[in-house]
Amino acid sequence: MAGFMTVFGIWLGFFLTMAIYSFLYKDNPFYKVAEQIFIGLSAGYWFVYTIYNILIPNLFNKLAEAPSKHYLLIIPGILGLLMLTQLTPKSAWLSRYPISLMIGTTAGIGMVRYLSSDVIKQATATMINPFVAGDFWSTIGNLMLVTGTLTGIVYFFFSKKHEGVFGGVAKTGVYFLMISFGAAFGYTAMARISLLIGRVMFLKDIWFVNLTELIAKLFT
Amino acid sequence: MKRRIPLLITFFVGILVILSEFIPHKPFGLLTSGLEDWFMIIAGFAIILGNLNLLKMNAIKIKHKQENWQYYVVAVSSFAIMILAGFLWGTKDQAGLLGQGEAVATFIGSKPFDWLFNNAYEHLAATMFSILAFFIASAAYRSFVGRSPESYLLLIAAILVMLGNTGFGSIFSHISAFIMKYPNTGGQRAIIICAGLGVIGSSLRIITGIERSYLGGE
């Protein structure tokens, strides 16, 4: 039976893959079914994952094993349940309490940690001596890095009109941002293409091999 | 009551977290780690809320027999099957309500939840994201038409980075590495620093109660 289920799994994967790719021709019922299966399975997966990996170990197990030690966890438990009041419009305002706690925590953590990691550390990393003795390209690169960072920051300063020298500096910043966006686009495109290659490899190395084996069995 | 208490909670919690970063003594460190644990638990419930909301919206569409309602039955069924498989027989590392599910795992090769994940979910996720390669290509064709120096820069950087990730020769991989290491880092760093400053400003507005859109209407 395990062997049958393995083959069935390969064919299920094949049909779901082809159903999704059928959208390249036009929207059709096969694509819609595969899309809804994807939505349902994703939601189900995250539901089960959340219960097993977040709520059971961090809340239910702790409360069950040592309630006197972890009694304060009742508070996030209750706040979590209040979050579910969003499902009924009349009591939805109760969800503001857990949301406010989450927003407050995120804002507090964000303020201090972003200041440290995204502002101070990035600024520190930019304060370098760009000139590398005997290495022309590293020097050029470092100059580009420092210029790109500074002019990019100038571009994001909207309290002064972008004209004159300031406008020229901001324009240089735009050029660096465009290179950055182009590089990001190129990387994203390559990541998607590598996924596409993965799908083609599945069809060629797993499904097609299975198909030829089945045909061989049928005719021998 | 409906707005003031949530605003006070946000203010109190936000200030507490900020203070704890500067006062590395008890009880501040413990309070912050406790708050982070609470955050994780509430976020877990938020994920469940999202799932239940999806179920509710689909159920409404099916109940009122809205256009294409049959497809929503498929979504609800897939959701139910995945949950049942997960809770009855558990996952690879977790036991379910019916135990470890060894008998069913021997029967089909792996636990039903893992079987569905490996043979349906993974294929669907990979294909869904890989299909974007085609749309990215068509979007690139439309957006990469060089109209200005900026769009030429975007076009050239993207092409060089893409070629650098293929087997077209080491010269492209060197150029791609240079672009990624220097001008790209410069641009990204400007974005990160400015976004960081934006986060700090937004956080201050939230903690002090100036920004309160997260409370919704009413």
XYZ file of C-alpha atoms in Angstrom, chain B residues 51-217:
167
model
C -7.592 30.711 9.749
C -11.019 30.837 11.377
C -11.798 34.050 9.523
C -10.906 32.352 6.227
C -13.231 29.497 7.160
C -15.991 31.960 8.080
C -15.687 33.925 4.825
C -15.736 30.742 2.758
C -18.717 29.397 4.723
C -20.640 32.641 4.041
C -19.891 32.387 0.309
C -21.052 28.761 0.254
C -24.157 29.514 2.326
C -25.268 32.335 0.014
C -24.227 30.322 -3.044
C -22.148 33.190 -4.389
C -20.541 32.938 -7.821
C -18.118 29.987 -8.052
C -19.178 28.802 -4.564
C -18.283 25.223 -5.478
C -14.595 26.121 -5.423
C -14.880 27.394 -1.851
C -16.187 23.959 -0.848
C -12.848 22.618 -2.099
C -10.965 25.136 0.082
C -12.996 24.291 3.206
C -12.625 20.544 2.551
C -8.832 20.845 2.099
C -8.635 22.883 5.305
C -10.691 20.281 7.204
C -8.700 17.332 5.810
C -5.355 18.933 6.760
C -6.563 19.746 10.277
C -8.058 16.289 10.809
C -4.873 14.634 9.540
C -2.772 16.815 11.850
C -4.830 16.412 14.983
C -5.793 12.735 14.647
C -2.402 11.241 13.785
C -0.079 14.154 14.574
C 2.883 15.372 12.580
C 6.402 14.023 12.064
C 7.512 15.142 15.539
C 4.188 15.292 17.376
C 1.693 12.669 18.478
C -1.953 13.221 17.615
C -5.185 12.404 19.421
C -4.959 8.807 18.142
C -1.316 8.481 19.195
C 1.769 8.345 16.980
C -0.217 6.955 14.041
C 2.335 4.204 13.360
C -0.211 1.891 11.738
C -1.425 4.498 9.276
C 2.155 5.660 8.676
C 3.172 2.118 7.746
C 0.111 1.869 5.517
C 0.705 5.015 3.462
C 4.438 5.539 3.957
C 4.290 8.552 6.300
C 1.813 10.245 8.613
C -1.225 11.626 6.699
C -0.330 15.234 7.604
C 3.213 14.803 6.298
C 1.988 12.874 3.258
C -0.332 15.761 2.356
C 2.441 18.270 2.990
C 4.988 16.429 0.830
C 2.699 15.342 -2.000
C 0.258 18.233 -2.300
C 1.248 21.360 -0.377
C 4.917 21.389 -1.411
C 4.079 20.865 -5.096
C 1.410 23.554 -5.003
C 3.621 26.082 -3.196
C 6.622 25.527 -5.481
C 4.489 25.671 -8.641
C 2.555 28.728 -7.482
C 5.785 30.638 -6.868
C 7.512 29.306 -9.982
C 4.623 30.516 -12.180
C 5.676 34.027 -11.168
C 8.784 33.538 -13.328
C 6.540 33.898 -16.395
C 4.761 36.973 -15.046
C 8.039 38.556 -13.959
C 9.303 38.022 -17.514
C 6.257 39.746 -19.029
C 6.393 42.533 -16.415
C 10.084 43.024 -17.167
C 9.348 43.303 -20.874
C 6.911 46.143 -20.186
C 8.802 47.950 -17.424
C 12.347 47.574 -18.723
C 11.765 49.665 -21.800
C 14.491 52.288 -21.388
C 12.755 55.649 -21.136
C 15.136 57.515 -18.840
C 18.649 57.129 -17.377
C 17.055 55.675 -14.211
C 15.187 52.950 -16.094
C 18.342 52.142 -18.112
C 20.261 51.711 -14.850
C 17.555 49.407 -13.490
C 17.539 47.417 -16.733
C 21.325 47.064 -16.938
C 21.727 46.152 -13.247
C 18.971 43.513 -13.474
C 20.383 41.966 -16.660
C 23.938 41.869 -15.291
C 22.819 40.301 -12.002
C 20.723 37.728 -13.882
C 23.590 36.888 -16.250
C 25.952 36.687 -13.285
C 23.780 33.920 -11.849
C 23.952 31.834 -15.016
C 26.780 29.981 -16.699
C 27.475 32.716 -19.251
C 31.052 33.177 -18.132
C 32.942 34.364 -15.105
C 33.093 37.995 -16.259
C 29.361 38.375 -15.581
C 29.634 36.719 -12.188
C 32.422 39.190 -11.268
C 30.345 42.166 -12.445
C 27.279 40.810 -10.635
C 29.285 40.329 -7.427
C 30.653 43.892 -7.727
C 27.158 45.339 -8.226
C 25.787 43.363 -5.282
C 28.699 44.277 -2.990
C 29.031 48.001 -3.674
C 26.342 50.095 -5.434
C 23.541 47.722 -4.394
C 24.699 47.771 -0.768
C 24.901 51.574 -0.894
C 21.300 51.871 -2.128
C 20.039 49.189 0.272
C 21.827 50.840 3.177
C 20.154 54.169 2.426
C 16.767 52.418 2.379
C 17.490 50.509 5.610
C 18.681 53.621 7.488
C 15.713 55.714 6.329
C 13.217 52.909 6.981
C 14.775 52.465 10.436
C 14.276 56.157 11.151
C 10.704 55.793 9.902
C 10.077 52.859 12.259
C 11.452 54.871 15.182
C 9.167 57.807 14.326
C 6.123 55.559 13.903
C 6.896 53.723 17.147
C 7.081 57.029 19.023
C 3.749 58.122 17.521
C 2.150 54.812 18.538
C 3.530 54.787 22.082
C 2.524 58.376 22.749
C -0.948 57.731 21.356
C -0.723 60.119 18.378
C -1.095 57.225 15.945
C -4.149 55.182 16.919
C -5.460 53.795 13.632
C -4.728 50.253 14.879
C -7.717 50.625 17.214
C -10.049 50.801 14.234
C -13.170 52.916 14.003
